[in-house]
Amino acid sequence: MHQEYTVIEGDFVNAGKASSSVKKTLKQLNVDPAKVKRVVVALYEAEVNAIAHAYGGKVLVDIDSDKIHMVVADKGPGIPDIALAMQEGYSTARPEVRDMGFGAGMGLPNMQKNVDKLNVTSEVGVGTTVEMEVNF
Amino acid sequence: MFVHALKIDDSKCIGCMRCMKACPTEAIRISEGTASIQEHRCIDCGRCHEVCPVKAIYINQDDFQMVHEFPHSVALIPAVFLGQFPEDVRVSRIYDALIDLGFRHVFEVESAAGIFAEAKEHYARENEDVRPLISSFCPAIVRLIQIKYPSLVENILPIKAPLDLSAMYCLEELMSRGIPREEIGLFYVTPCAAKIAAVKAPIGEKRSIIDGVINMDVLFNRTYRKIKEQGKKYVSKQSRTINLSSDAILSTLTNGERRICLAKKSYSIDGLQNVMDFLDKLENDEVEDVEFLELRACDQSCAGALLSYENRFLCGARMYARARKAAERERNGEVPREREMDKWKDYLLENSRVEPPQPRSMFVLDKDRAKAFEKMERINKLKARLPQIDCGLCGAPTCESFAGDVVINRIGLSRCIFYQRHLERKDDITRQECIAAMNAVWGKDDRMKDDID
Ligand SMILES: Nc1ncnc2c1ncn2[C@@H]1O[C@H](COP(=O)(O)OP(=O)(O)O)[C@@H](O)[C@H]1O
Ligand code: SF4
Ligand code: SF4
Ligand SMILES: [Mg+2]
């Protein structure tokens, strides 16, 4: 089952649209609530990053009966040092983003913690793609 | 398995769809011209009852005559009952009238508010890893979480509500005076449908010790009439003031539990839609550090109860006024009579726990994930082809829920009037089949009084 969502730069109001809709689907499929939570938390963080650090992008979700595959692909500045970005507490969030309660530097580490497979690829000046998978 | 207090009277229902549209869990469908409630989805919140224009939705209660069958009948009244009466009606007169109506004893349910709070604190201390803790006070909320937020059931405090603690107290107290159990009849005066359902089918308990339930609006009528009959010159038989402390009176209103709980960060949320908006966020881990949640299905909590005769704000204001007076008496050193309950406190605390409520998700399409998956694909495909205007003429509240009904309950797709037109255009449906589909939803009476010229 394929689902697609668009995220728009700076549109924090709509952050979580994709993860909420995915949540509803997974509940209907009788996926263990603890796993649903992991999916939702990870996808939400990825959505927020595309909104906060990049110029928006696309969320592509594929669900089948034993796993969920998620791709959040943005057009944006890219991440020069992915290993550094993955560290807990590391953040380049602008003050206005921090004022909105984002930018604790825990997004990528949280994704790592909650998914079974995480793959971040990025090209500076082009964009970032976060690929995640959770097995049910 | 699912006991509900809300029922629909087919002979009164005009099939107007108002309840179907108002139901927060999409539990109502129209078929053969009248509404019916899908039991596994209903949480007894009563929103349907509020919107029905012909009062076709009623709340099942026990026969009042039962009160006379027990030599020791006890009226367990909620504090909001007192909020129904104008402030100049003294509490002693309300008690007198209840006794005249046939009760031997009158007891306020919220007398147990203090013990309820203590039981919650004990649990909180013993289970520091479970946060936030969600109050078990409002049974509509407990059911909502069971069916819609299964991942949060473990956050519900597995503690008996004040009603059950008070009932236990009354039983122990009366039996300790040598009165046999069969002579004691415990009657709960309920402000809402959810409480009735909780009494008739308690979550996490085998069966309730309550013997009967009486609707608050009905009892208010009888009591107020009695008081009016007795007239202004009536001299009270007893000089009793309210038994409750001010904290206990306020406990059923919004913020009532929260104001006396020990949590550093807590919220009180009333109104079902507000609660659902919040739980959606909580479920996604978007709410941080919160330790305690007081959630109530009704706007203004129990002051806005379904069976409250008085306006929710006026009822709330009256309760505040009574609470202020109680607080003044407490400041003057008077001990509220509810404290008599402390005699049984250890016993009540020991027996305050219930089995944790279990998830009962209404969302799951099939327990077998592969089958659920297959059904979902069919639902999605169907949904995408429906007009998405949620007109309700198929007898389901939304196009999406109709798609689910077609796939899961094998409801005929031709109940959708748009699909019917589509088939007619292709000559794929006979007139007879059209009429049959229409009758399935709207009944045989075709609702057209006369030909229109
Ligand atoms: N989609 C992205 N595009 C550009 N930079 C990103 C993106 N996602 C993450 N980053 C970089 O990685 C850092 C760490 O991200 P994260 O762990 O989510 O913390 P936070 O978002 O709180 O800063 C961000 O501050 C940013 O510099
Ligand atoms: S609100 Fe519901 S029960 Fe009342 S008349 Fe309309 S359809 Fe029937
Ligand atoms: S808020 Fe009070 S009156 Fe309303 S459903 Fe809950 S317990 Fe009943
Ligand atoms: Mg982030």
XYZ file of C-alpha atoms and ligand atoms in Angstrom:
633
model
C 0.000 0.000 0.000
C 1.493 3.281 -1.071
C 0.857 6.703 0.465
C 2.364 10.070 -0.419
C 2.423 13.371 1.413
C 3.962 16.740 0.733
C 5.656 18.837 3.400
C 6.225 22.550 2.961
C 9.125 24.610 4.274
C 8.344 26.366 7.541
C 4.871 24.862 7.754
C 5.159 23.639 11.343
C 1.387 23.742 11.696
C 1.090 20.749 9.405
C 4.023 18.815 10.823
C 2.718 15.408 11.792
C 0.076 15.112 9.079
C 1.820 12.157 7.489
C 2.631 10.441 10.767
C -0.945 10.835 12.051
C -2.397 9.347 8.930
C 0.084 6.475 8.998
C -0.848 5.901 12.620
C -4.489 5.450 11.731
C -3.639 2.946 9.029
C -1.387 0.879 11.269
C -3.997 0.751 14.020
C -6.475 -0.690 11.538
C -3.949 -3.314 10.563
C -3.688 -4.476 14.164
C -0.009 -3.565 14.424
C 1.341 -3.747 17.981
C 0.717 -0.306 19.571
C 4.336 -0.079 20.733
C 5.508 -0.440 17.117
C 2.959 2.080 15.926
C 4.393 4.517 18.389
C 7.937 3.922 17.128
C 6.870 4.531 13.545
C 4.983 7.683 14.436
C 7.793 9.168 16.513
C 10.436 8.505 13.844
C 8.350 9.741 10.946
C 7.319 12.853 12.832
C 10.954 13.767 13.492
C 11.841 13.293 9.831
C 8.887 15.426 8.758
C 9.922 18.194 11.146
C 13.477 18.154 9.823
C 12.312 18.583 6.231
C 10.189 21.521 7.407
C 12.764 23.100 9.714
C 16.093 22.507 8.001
C 15.179 22.118 4.337
C 12.807 23.646 1.826
C 10.105 21.046 2.211
C 9.821 17.735 0.448
C 7.931 14.516 0.022
C 7.001 11.668 2.317
C 6.605 8.294 0.621
C 5.205 5.457 2.664
C 4.880 1.822 1.678
C 3.095 -0.529 3.992
C 2.801 -4.233 3.578
C 1.668 -6.892 5.967
C 5.003 -7.307 7.746
C 6.775 -3.951 7.572
C 6.583 -0.263 6.821
C 9.056 1.514 4.587
C 9.268 5.317 4.792
C 11.192 7.823 2.737
C 11.352 11.515 3.563
C 13.119 13.260 0.684
C 13.711 17.001 0.665
C 15.213 19.686 -1.459
C 17.452 21.615 0.844
C 20.934 22.551 1.995
C 21.891 18.939 2.748
C 23.918 17.689 5.700
C 27.669 18.120 5.351
C 28.641 15.694 8.149
C 26.006 13.042 8.736
C 27.896 11.321 11.578
C 28.009 14.630 13.447
C 24.334 15.333 12.788
C 23.466 11.931 14.213
C 24.981 12.816 17.595
C 22.611 13.506 20.455
C 22.240 17.202 21.111
C 23.850 18.371 17.867
C 21.728 21.002 16.181
C 22.085 23.896 13.810
C 18.479 24.993 14.308
C 17.957 28.730 13.973
C 16.767 30.645 17.062
C 13.272 31.143 15.658
C 12.944 27.384 15.194
C 14.141 26.798 18.757
C 11.604 29.314 19.984
C 8.932 27.084 18.533
C 10.133 24.204 20.669
C 12.131 22.379 17.990
C 15.895 22.005 17.723
C 16.986 19.944 20.720
C 19.259 17.925 18.478
C 17.456 14.705 19.307
C 15.600 14.134 16.031
C 18.041 11.935 14.141
C 19.092 10.000 17.273
C 15.408 9.395 18.001
C 14.850 8.057 14.501
C 17.830 5.756 14.955
C 16.428 4.480 18.252
C 12.926 3.807 16.936
C 13.424 2.159 13.571
C 14.904 -1.161 12.510
C 16.710 0.306 9.515
C 17.839 3.898 8.964
C 19.680 5.236 5.979
C 20.471 8.932 5.623
C 21.933 10.162 2.366
C 22.615 13.776 1.632
C 24.248 15.999 -0.923
C 25.183 19.525 0.100
C 23.202 22.073 -1.857
C 20.842 19.455 -3.274
C 18.935 17.724 -0.498
C 18.602 14.966 2.019
C 16.867 11.617 1.905
C 15.967 9.738 5.070
C 14.950 6.157 4.549
C 13.490 4.167 7.428
C 12.008 0.759 7.981
C 10.150 -0.821 10.887
C 9.279 -4.516 10.939
C 5.979 -5.469 12.515
C -20.252 -8.388 26.733
C -20.963 -4.758 25.910
C -23.597 -3.322 28.169
C -24.902 0.066 27.181
C -27.316 2.421 28.840
C -28.244 4.345 25.704
C -31.074 2.876 23.682
C -33.033 4.050 20.665
C -36.807 3.847 20.568
C -37.618 2.771 16.995
C -41.195 3.977 17.271
C -40.028 7.549 17.909
C -36.930 7.745 15.705
C -37.501 9.700 12.495
C -34.161 8.755 10.982
C -32.930 12.350 10.824
C -29.229 11.383 11.023
C -28.377 13.974 13.668
C -27.120 11.353 16.123
C -25.194 9.558 13.395
C -23.360 12.774 12.537
C -22.726 13.685 16.178
C -21.310 10.363 17.322
C -17.579 10.775 18.040
C -16.822 7.098 17.454
C -19.001 6.678 14.347
C -21.071 4.059 16.143
C -24.451 4.917 14.614
C -25.975 3.733 11.341
C -29.401 4.204 9.791
C -31.211 1.186 8.431
C -34.842 0.575 7.579
C -35.574 4.163 8.476
C -34.252 4.256 12.029
C -30.957 4.678 13.802
C -29.147 1.880 15.568
C -26.042 1.849 17.731
C -23.150 -0.511 17.036
C -22.413 -1.774 20.494
C -18.711 -2.423 20.114
C -18.075 1.205 19.195
C -20.344 2.981 21.688
C -18.699 4.606 24.724
C -21.949 5.852 26.282
C -20.876 9.472 26.095
C -24.416 10.587 25.303
C -23.715 13.042 22.473
C -26.491 11.362 20.451
C -28.974 11.878 23.271
C -28.182 15.591 23.286
C -28.914 16.139 19.606
C -32.002 13.981 19.047
C -34.927 16.292 18.185
C -37.668 13.818 19.116
C -36.170 12.301 22.273
C -35.967 8.872 20.692
C -32.746 8.112 22.545
C -33.351 7.169 26.129
C -31.365 5.953 29.051
C -32.309 2.643 30.512
C -32.857 2.824 34.252
C -34.193 0.574 36.969
C -37.733 0.749 38.270
C -38.054 3.253 41.130
C -40.319 0.810 42.955
C -37.247 -1.309 43.679
C -36.314 1.260 46.322
C -39.223 0.071 48.466
C -38.118 -3.545 48.291
C -35.189 -3.026 50.635
C -35.674 -2.054 54.293
C -32.308 -0.305 54.092
C -32.317 1.423 50.760
C -29.456 3.843 50.241
C -29.511 6.772 47.806
C -25.959 7.258 46.578
C -26.167 10.761 45.190
C -23.551 12.605 43.164
C -22.589 16.123 44.217
C -24.034 17.509 40.976
C -27.433 16.431 42.233
C -27.168 19.173 44.836
C -26.136 21.567 42.082
C -29.561 21.101 40.498
C -31.326 22.887 43.336
C -31.401 26.651 43.811
C -29.014 27.781 46.512
C -31.783 28.728 48.925
C -32.911 25.104 49.155
C -31.149 23.801 52.229
C -29.349 20.508 51.974
C -31.277 19.190 54.977
C -34.506 19.616 53.029
C -33.143 17.699 50.080
C -32.210 14.824 52.381
C -35.601 14.935 54.064
C -37.380 14.782 50.732
C -35.274 11.803 49.632
C -36.168 9.988 52.847
C -39.835 10.799 52.275
C -39.560 9.355 48.802
C -38.591 6.020 50.307
C -34.855 5.961 50.931
C -33.690 4.988 54.381
C -30.207 6.464 54.001
C -28.709 9.199 51.861
C -25.038 9.266 51.067
C -22.972 11.466 48.773
C -20.775 9.555 46.385
C -17.970 12.099 46.518
C -17.446 11.434 50.200
C -14.849 9.045 48.855
C -13.042 11.747 46.878
C -10.259 11.970 49.476
C -9.718 8.228 49.617
C -9.852 8.064 45.805
C -7.109 10.710 45.667
C -5.019 8.779 48.163
C -5.403 5.507 46.280
C -4.237 7.276 43.108
C -1.187 8.700 44.923
C -0.270 5.238 46.238
C -0.429 3.821 42.745
C 1.598 6.720 41.367
C 4.339 6.113 43.922
C 4.462 2.387 43.277
C 4.524 2.795 39.498
C 6.921 5.613 38.804
C 7.631 4.341 35.309
C 4.022 4.769 34.167
C 3.380 8.365 33.160
C 1.158 10.180 32.545
C -1.434 8.559 34.738
C -4.964 9.039 33.492
C -7.804 9.289 35.974
C -10.377 6.500 36.011
C -13.081 8.903 37.168
C -15.033 9.312 33.923
C -16.133 5.945 32.500
C -16.777 7.389 29.035
C -13.096 8.343 28.878
C -11.958 4.900 29.998
C -14.020 3.335 27.209
C -12.826 5.893 24.684
C -9.228 4.981 25.437
C -9.980 1.267 25.223
C -11.441 1.486 21.765
C -9.627 4.415 20.194
C -6.296 4.742 21.990
C -5.323 1.160 22.855
C -1.678 2.114 23.369
C -2.739 4.312 26.303
C -4.782 1.800 28.309
C -1.848 1.074 30.571
C -1.830 4.734 31.589
C -5.332 4.526 33.046
C -5.241 4.350 36.827
C -6.623 0.922 37.774
C -8.453 2.455 40.724
C -12.117 2.241 41.630
C -14.044 5.443 41.081
C -15.456 7.299 44.128
C -18.844 5.760 43.381
C -17.591 2.222 43.962
C -15.591 3.196 47.047
C -18.636 4.887 48.554
C -20.822 1.903 47.777
C -18.290 -0.379 49.467
C -18.238 1.899 52.478
C -22.030 1.973 52.812
C -22.196 -1.780 52.651
C -19.482 -2.340 55.266
C -20.857 0.326 57.561
C -24.454 -0.924 57.461
C -23.443 -4.551 57.765
C -21.271 -3.708 60.764
C -24.432 -2.421 62.411
C -25.866 -5.916 62.073
C -27.999 -5.314 58.985
C -27.985 -8.330 56.655
C -26.815 -7.773 53.079
C -30.154 -8.725 51.561
C -31.873 -5.903 53.425
C -29.497 -3.330 51.983
C -30.280 -1.868 48.573
C -27.662 0.441 47.083
C -29.122 2.830 44.511
C -26.906 5.022 42.455
C -28.383 8.257 41.227
C -26.613 8.681 37.924
C -25.879 11.953 36.141
C -24.936 10.234 32.879
C -25.224 7.150 30.700
C -21.552 6.303 31.050
C -21.855 5.778 34.796
C -24.801 3.434 34.289
C -22.847 1.379 31.810
C -19.950 1.305 34.265
C -22.217 0.068 37.044
C -23.880 -2.590 34.901
C -20.661 -3.784 33.308
C -17.749 -2.585 35.417
C -14.385 -2.621 33.694
C -11.874 -4.732 35.578
C -14.384 -6.115 38.095
C -16.645 -9.146 38.115
C -19.805 -7.333 39.038
C -20.760 -4.161 40.791
C -22.269 -4.149 44.259
C -24.824 -1.526 43.235
C -28.367 -2.924 43.251
C -30.062 -0.331 41.077
C -29.618 2.836 39.085
C -31.918 5.845 39.039
C -31.607 8.666 36.565
C -30.727 11.981 38.141
C -33.242 14.067 36.198
C -36.079 11.790 37.263
C -35.084 11.892 40.911
C -34.565 15.637 40.790
C -38.140 16.050 39.582
C -39.551 13.889 42.322
C -37.438 15.518 45.019
C -38.090 19.104 43.998
C -41.803 18.389 43.743
C -41.727 16.957 47.258
C -39.951 20.040 48.574
C -42.511 22.299 46.892
C -45.357 20.223 48.350
C -43.948 20.536 51.845
C -44.025 24.291 51.415
C -42.018 27.133 52.949
C -43.082 26.527 56.545
C -41.755 22.972 56.633
C -39.451 22.282 59.584
C -36.560 19.989 58.778
C -36.408 16.747 60.710
C -32.672 16.944 60.762
C -30.306 19.850 61.101
C -27.787 18.388 58.725
C -25.540 20.382 56.478
C -23.818 18.919 53.476
C -21.692 15.906 54.361
C -19.016 16.788 51.884
C -15.842 18.787 52.247
C -15.304 21.595 49.792
C -12.633 19.544 47.987
C -15.090 16.714 47.554
C -17.820 18.974 46.171
C -15.428 20.406 43.614
C -13.945 17.030 42.670
C -16.528 16.313 39.983
C -16.028 19.663 38.269
C -13.234 20.447 35.825
C -9.925 20.814 37.718
C -11.456 19.085 40.727
C -9.030 16.189 40.792
C -6.135 18.123 39.416
C -6.205 20.847 42.063
C -5.577 18.323 44.835
C -3.186 15.949 43.048
C 0.537 15.948 43.738
C 1.752 15.872 40.125
C 4.192 18.569 39.046
C 2.673 18.878 35.611
C -0.921 17.941 34.932
C -3.834 18.942 32.729
C -7.604 18.934 33.105
C -9.432 18.548 29.838
C -13.174 18.457 29.434
C -15.322 17.862 26.356
C -14.862 14.749 24.246
C -13.455 16.502 21.183
C -10.898 18.345 23.321
C -9.906 15.089 24.948
C -9.487 13.339 21.589
C -7.381 16.193 20.191
C -5.137 15.911 23.224
C -4.886 12.113 23.215
C -3.902 12.183 19.538
C -0.912 14.284 20.521
C -0.144 12.250 23.602
C -0.194 9.050 21.597
C 2.407 10.499 19.233
C 4.676 11.392 22.154
C 4.200 15.072 21.406
C 3.341 15.966 25.005
C 6.282 16.041 27.365
C 6.708 15.452 31.090
C 3.031 15.377 31.971
C 2.354 13.285 35.060
C -1.398 13.321 35.552
C -4.430 13.817 33.321
C -7.940 14.542 34.455
C -10.084 13.863 31.391
C -13.850 14.242 31.316
C -16.230 13.537 28.469
C -18.630 16.367 29.257
C -18.063 20.064 28.733
C -17.749 21.478 32.299
C -17.339 17.870 33.514
C -20.246 16.447 35.491
C -21.946 19.858 35.754
C -22.576 19.347 32.038
C -23.863 15.811 32.553
C -26.510 14.451 30.246
C -29.095 14.081 32.991
C -28.417 17.436 34.541
C -31.566 19.478 34.409
C -29.780 22.717 35.134
C -27.585 24.643 32.708
C -23.979 23.455 33.076
C -22.614 26.850 34.081
C -25.350 27.553 36.601
C -24.971 24.087 38.076
C -21.212 24.631 38.348
C -21.685 28.035 39.973
C -24.083 26.582 42.537
C -21.610 23.898 43.406
C -18.904 26.494 43.857
C -21.218 28.404 46.184
C -21.875 25.272 48.248
C -18.159 24.494 48.276
C -17.376 27.995 49.576
C -19.792 27.530 52.459
C -18.324 24.118 53.240
C -14.826 25.607 53.198
C -15.925 28.288 55.644
C -17.287 25.679 58.042
C -14.045 23.736 57.727
C -12.080 26.886 58.565
C -14.215 27.262 61.673
C -13.079 23.848 62.787
C -16.109 21.818 61.736
C -15.198 18.350 60.485
C -17.178 17.316 57.390
C -19.225 14.191 58.000
C -17.582 12.445 55.083
C -14.678 11.851 57.441
C -16.708 9.148 59.155
C -15.564 7.105 56.228
C -12.006 7.159 57.578
C -13.044 4.369 59.932
C -12.964 2.065 56.894
C -10.140 3.819 55.102
C -7.553 1.036 55.298
C -10.071 -1.487 54.080
C -11.137 0.769 51.220
C -7.576 1.524 50.166
C -6.741 -2.169 50.221
C -9.682 -2.899 47.961
C -9.398 0.118 45.715
C -7.613 -1.595 42.842
C -9.254 -3.123 39.799
C -7.816 -5.301 37.049
C -6.224 -2.995 34.455
C -8.610 -2.221 31.582
C -7.829 -4.017 28.317
C -7.628 -2.561 24.798
C -10.741 -3.182 22.746
C -9.776 -1.485 19.522
C -12.639 -0.726 17.178
C -10.208 0.070 14.412
C -8.737 -3.331 13.796
C -10.031 -4.606 10.453
C -9.005 -8.168 11.138
C -6.899 -9.852 13.807
C -4.904 -11.519 11.046
C -2.722 -8.767 9.623
C -2.606 -10.163 6.105
C -6.401 -10.243 5.985
C -6.635 -6.784 7.552
C -4.263 -5.578 4.908
C -6.326 -7.023 2.117
C -9.505 -5.468 3.503
C -7.829 -2.115 3.846
C -6.727 -2.120 0.245
C -10.283 -2.824 -0.802
C -11.637 -0.092 1.461
C -9.133 2.449 0.151
C -9.900 1.613 -3.437
C -13.617 1.923 -2.821
C -13.265 5.083 -0.786
C -11.358 6.817 -3.551
C -14.279 6.254 -5.911
C -17.001 7.535 -3.597
C -17.918 11.221 -3.856
C -16.430 12.161 -0.430
C -19.269 14.478 0.500
C -20.382 12.487 3.537
C -24.059 13.027 2.759
C -25.170 10.148 4.969
C -27.890 8.938 2.620
C -26.302 5.495 2.525
C -26.982 5.242 6.254
C -23.335 5.649 7.295
C -21.823 8.865 8.695
C -19.037 9.259 6.111
C -18.078 7.874 2.707
C -15.081 6.320 4.430
C -17.164 4.524 7.057
C -19.539 3.370 4.322
C -16.620 1.876 2.400
C -15.686 0.010 5.576
C -19.259 -1.222 6.024
C -19.333 -2.509 2.458
C -16.093 -4.422 2.811
C -16.487 -5.665 6.369
C -20.232 -6.046 6.864
C -21.050 -6.759 3.231
C -23.493 -3.877 3.014
C -24.710 -3.373 -0.566
C -22.724 -0.745 -2.457
C -25.886 0.394 -4.235
C -27.002 2.062 -1.003
C -24.825 4.963 -2.152
C -27.183 7.089 -4.212
C -24.387 8.244 -6.485
C -23.341 4.718 -7.253
C -26.983 3.909 -7.901
C -27.219 6.705 -10.501
C -24.032 5.418 -12.029
C -25.538 1.936 -12.397
C -28.778 3.342 -13.778
C -26.900 5.205 -16.428
C -25.240 2.002 -17.481
C -28.544 0.142 -17.274
C -26.945 -2.178 -14.753
C -29.670 -1.966 -12.133
C -33.401 -2.498 -12.282
C -35.888 -0.090 -10.770
C -36.843 -2.827 -8.300
C -33.264 -3.116 -7.136
C -33.029 0.655 -6.679
C -36.122 0.669 -4.524
C -34.862 -2.275 -2.468
C -31.561 -0.488 -1.796
C -33.369 2.689 -0.770
C -35.759 0.761 1.496
C -32.855 -0.960 3.196
C -31.701 2.406 4.509
C -34.832 4.482 4.713
C -37.587 1.928 5.271
C -40.654 1.208 3.254
C -42.378 4.493 4.007
C -40.895 6.598 1.219
C -41.200 9.846 3.186
C -42.926 11.680 0.341
C -46.280 12.775 1.645
C -47.812 13.544 -1.766
C -46.902 13.926 -5.369
C -45.192 17.202 -6.120
C -46.570 19.013 -9.165
N 16.573 17.360 6.280
C 17.670 18.045 6.691
N 18.248 18.967 5.896
C 19.326 19.646 6.330
N 19.889 19.470 7.542
C 19.360 18.571 8.375
C 18.221 17.809 7.995
N 17.920 16.979 9.017
C 18.824 17.202 9.980
N 19.712 18.162 9.592
C 20.860 18.653 10.361
O 21.122 17.761 11.427
C 20.996 18.415 12.675
C 20.471 17.465 13.717
O 19.133 17.092 13.392
P 18.202 16.575 14.536
O 18.881 15.465 15.258
O 16.856 16.305 13.983
O 18.138 17.794 15.558
P 17.366 19.181 15.421
O 16.369 19.061 14.332
O 16.780 19.363 16.749
O 18.416 20.197 15.109
C 20.113 19.597 12.390
O 20.303 20.647 13.292
C 20.569 19.994 10.984
O 21.774 20.697 11.027
S -31.224 11.904 16.290
Fe -30.943 9.719 15.801
S -32.409 8.659 17.158
Fe -33.032 10.823 17.108
S -34.545 10.910 15.454
Fe -32.594 11.476 14.515
S -31.810 9.498 13.710
Fe -33.452 8.975 15.164
S -17.786 13.945 32.780
Fe -19.037 13.198 34.458
S -21.133 13.306 33.699
Fe -19.794 13.401 31.905
S -19.617 11.262 31.187
Fe -17.874 11.675 32.566
S -18.574 10.999 34.586
Fe -20.413 11.192 33.299
Mg 14.998 17.546 14.192
